[in-house]
PDB file of C-alpha atoms and ligand atoms in Angstrom:
ATOM      1  CA  MET M  13      -0.062  -0.047   0.049  1.00 60.00           C
ATOM      2  CA  ARG M  14       2.776   2.572   1.076  1.00 69.00           C
ATOM      3  CA  LYS M  15       4.826   1.655  -2.185  1.00 75.00           C
ATOM      4  CA  ARG M  16       1.694   2.329  -4.188  1.00 76.00           C
ATOM      5  CA  ILE M  17       1.415   5.741  -2.702  1.00 72.00           C
ATOM      6  CA  LEU M  18       5.044   6.509  -3.334  1.00 72.00           C
ATOM      7  CA  TYR M  19       4.639   5.468  -6.879  1.00 74.00           C
ATOM      8  CA  LEU M  20       1.653   7.570  -7.452  1.00 66.00           C
ATOM      9  CA  PHE M  21       3.618  10.697  -6.173  1.00 72.00           C
ATOM     10  CA  LEU M  22       6.407   9.899  -8.455  1.00 68.00           C
ATOM     11  CA  VAL M  23       4.216   9.504 -11.564  1.00 65.00           C
ATOM     12  CA  PHE M  24       2.295  12.819 -10.607  1.00 68.00           C
ATOM     13  CA  GLY M  25       5.396  14.389 -10.102  1.00 73.00           C
ATOM     14  CA  LEU M  26       6.714  13.624 -13.391  1.00 69.00           C
ATOM     15  CA  LEU M  27       3.540  14.027 -15.327  1.00 66.00           C
ATOM     16  CA  LEU M  28       1.902  17.201 -13.806  1.00 63.00           C
ATOM     17  CA  PRO M  29       4.256  19.761 -14.944  1.00 64.00           C
ATOM     18  CA  ALA M  30       4.358  18.550 -18.336  1.00 65.00           C
ATOM     19  CA  ALA M  31       0.516  18.290 -18.512  1.00 64.00           C
ATOM     20  CA  SER M  32      -0.193  21.694 -17.128  1.00 65.00           C
ATOM     21  CA  ASP M  33       2.311  23.246 -19.473  1.00 71.00           C
ATOM     22  CA  VAL M  34       0.592  21.506 -22.481  1.00 67.00           C
ATOM     23  CA  GLN M  35      -2.950  22.508 -21.137  1.00 67.00           C
ATOM     24  CA  GLY M  36      -1.685  26.238 -20.593  1.00 70.00           C
ATOM     25  CA  ARG M  37      -0.645  26.299 -24.155  1.00 66.00           C
ATOM     26  CA  VAL M  38      -3.898  24.823 -25.379  1.00 63.00           C
ATOM     27  CA  VAL M  39      -5.985  27.351 -23.385  1.00 62.00           C
ATOM     28  CA  ALA M  40      -3.744  30.232 -24.577  1.00 61.00           C
ATOM     29  CA  TYR M  41      -4.260  29.101 -28.318  1.00 58.00           C
ATOM     30  CA  THR M  42      -7.975  28.597 -27.984  1.00 56.00           C
ATOM     31  CA  THR M  43      -8.869  31.924 -26.130  1.00 54.00           C
ATOM     32  CA  ALA M  44      -6.552  33.890 -28.645  1.00 52.00           C
ATOM     33  CA  GLU M  45      -8.099  32.205 -31.782  1.00 55.00           C
ATOM     34  CA  GLN M  46     -11.660  31.646 -30.733  1.00 52.00           C
ATOM     35  CA  LYS M  47     -12.462  34.486 -28.406  1.00 62.00           C
ATOM     36  CA  ASP M  48     -15.083  35.985 -30.665  1.00 84.00           C
ATOM     37  CA  ALA M  49     -16.124  32.870 -32.727  1.00 91.00           C
ATOM     38  CA  THR M  50     -19.627  33.009 -33.643  1.00 94.00           C
ATOM     39  CA  VAL M  51     -21.690  30.120 -32.109  1.00 96.00           C
ATOM     40  CA  TYR M  52     -25.275  29.385 -31.679  1.00 96.00           C
ATOM     41  CA  ILE M  53     -27.529  28.801 -28.793  1.00 96.00           C
ATOM     42  CA  THR M  54     -31.018  27.731 -28.468  1.00 94.00           C
ATOM     43  CA  LYS M  55     -34.069  28.887 -26.260  1.00 91.00           C
ATOM     44  CA  THR M  56     -34.066  25.811 -24.183  1.00 91.00           C
ATOM     45  CA  GLY M  57     -30.593  24.449 -24.345  1.00 92.00           C
ATOM     46  CA  GLU M  58     -27.667  24.927 -22.147  1.00 94.00           C
ATOM     47  CA  LYS M  59     -25.072  24.314 -24.777  1.00 95.00           C
ATOM     48  CA  TYR M  60     -23.801  26.522 -27.606  1.00 96.00           C
ATOM     49  CA  HIS M  61     -23.000  25.110 -30.994  1.00 96.00           C
ATOM     50  CA  LYS M  62     -21.470  25.521 -34.379  1.00 95.00           C
ATOM     51  CA  THR M  63     -23.744  26.165 -37.205  1.00 92.00           C
ATOM     52  CA  GLY M  64     -25.116  22.940 -38.690  1.00 91.00           C
ATOM     53  CA  CYS M  65     -24.912  21.021 -35.397  1.00 94.00           C
ATOM     54  CA  ARG M  66     -27.471  18.398 -35.481  1.00 92.00           C
ATOM     55  CA  TYR M  67     -28.333  19.192 -31.857  1.00 91.00           C
ATOM     56  CA  LEU M  68     -29.217  22.788 -32.765  1.00 90.00           C
ATOM     57  CA  SER M  69     -32.890  23.199 -33.124  1.00 83.00           C
ATOM     58  CA  LYS M  70     -34.798  25.914 -35.162  1.00 84.00           C
ATOM     59  CA  SER M  71     -34.562  28.303 -32.565  1.00 88.00           C
ATOM     60  CA  GLN M  72     -30.930  29.087 -33.053  1.00 92.00           C
ATOM     61  CA  ILE M  73     -29.681  32.398 -31.718  1.00 95.00           C
ATOM     62  CA  LYS M  74     -26.623  33.836 -32.990  1.00 95.00           C
ATOM     63  CA  THR M  75     -24.019  34.880 -30.288  1.00 96.00           C
ATOM     64  CA  THR M  76     -20.421  34.828 -29.721  1.00 95.00           C
ATOM     65  CA  LYS M  77     -18.540  32.274 -27.936  1.00 94.00           C
ATOM     66  CA  LYS M  78     -17.526  34.740 -25.265  1.00 94.00           C
ATOM     67  CA  GLU M  79     -21.021  35.873 -24.606  1.00 95.00           C
ATOM     68  CA  ALA M  80     -22.147  32.165 -24.469  1.00 96.00           C
ATOM     69  CA  VAL M  81     -19.556  31.345 -21.987  1.00 95.00           C
ATOM     70  CA  LYS M  82     -20.301  34.438 -19.841  1.00 96.00           C
ATOM     71  CA  ASN M  83     -24.051  33.527 -19.849  1.00 96.00           C
ATOM     72  CA  GLY M  84     -23.386  29.951 -18.369  1.00 97.00           C
ATOM     73  CA  TYR M  85     -23.540  28.143 -21.582  1.00 96.00           C
ATOM     74  CA  GLY M  86     -21.334  24.988 -22.149  1.00 97.00           C
ATOM     75  CA  ALA M  87     -19.704  23.792 -25.468  1.00 96.00           C
ATOM     76  CA  CYS M  88     -21.670  21.085 -27.209  1.00 96.00           C
ATOM     77  CA  LYS M  89     -19.840  17.685 -27.030  1.00 96.00           C
ATOM     78  CA  VAL M  90     -20.767  16.784 -30.447  1.00 95.00           C
ATOM     79  CA  CYS M  91     -19.780  19.871 -32.604  1.00 96.00           C
ATOM     80  CA  LYS M  92     -17.220  20.964 -30.312  1.00 95.00           C
ATOM     81  CA  PRO M  93     -17.471  24.670 -31.069  1.00 93.00           C
TER      82      PRO M  93
HETATM   83 ZN1  LIG A   5     -23.669  20.958 -31.178  1.00 76.56          ZN
END
């Protein structure tokens, strides 16, 4: 048991700095590139979508990704806006 915990510490110690570095770069990239990307929300949904997504109903409302996030909408897992 103790050995396993030590092993986990070792693994996290090696992987975490690298993982957070990559994540930081991805976040920087996406915020710089898609800050004002056009996305669509619906009257009833809680997600924002790219145009043409099959989960986007007829009540699509044009907005920006920034606004959608600010208003509590999450990214659709299907169209990945
Ligand atoms: Zn979608």
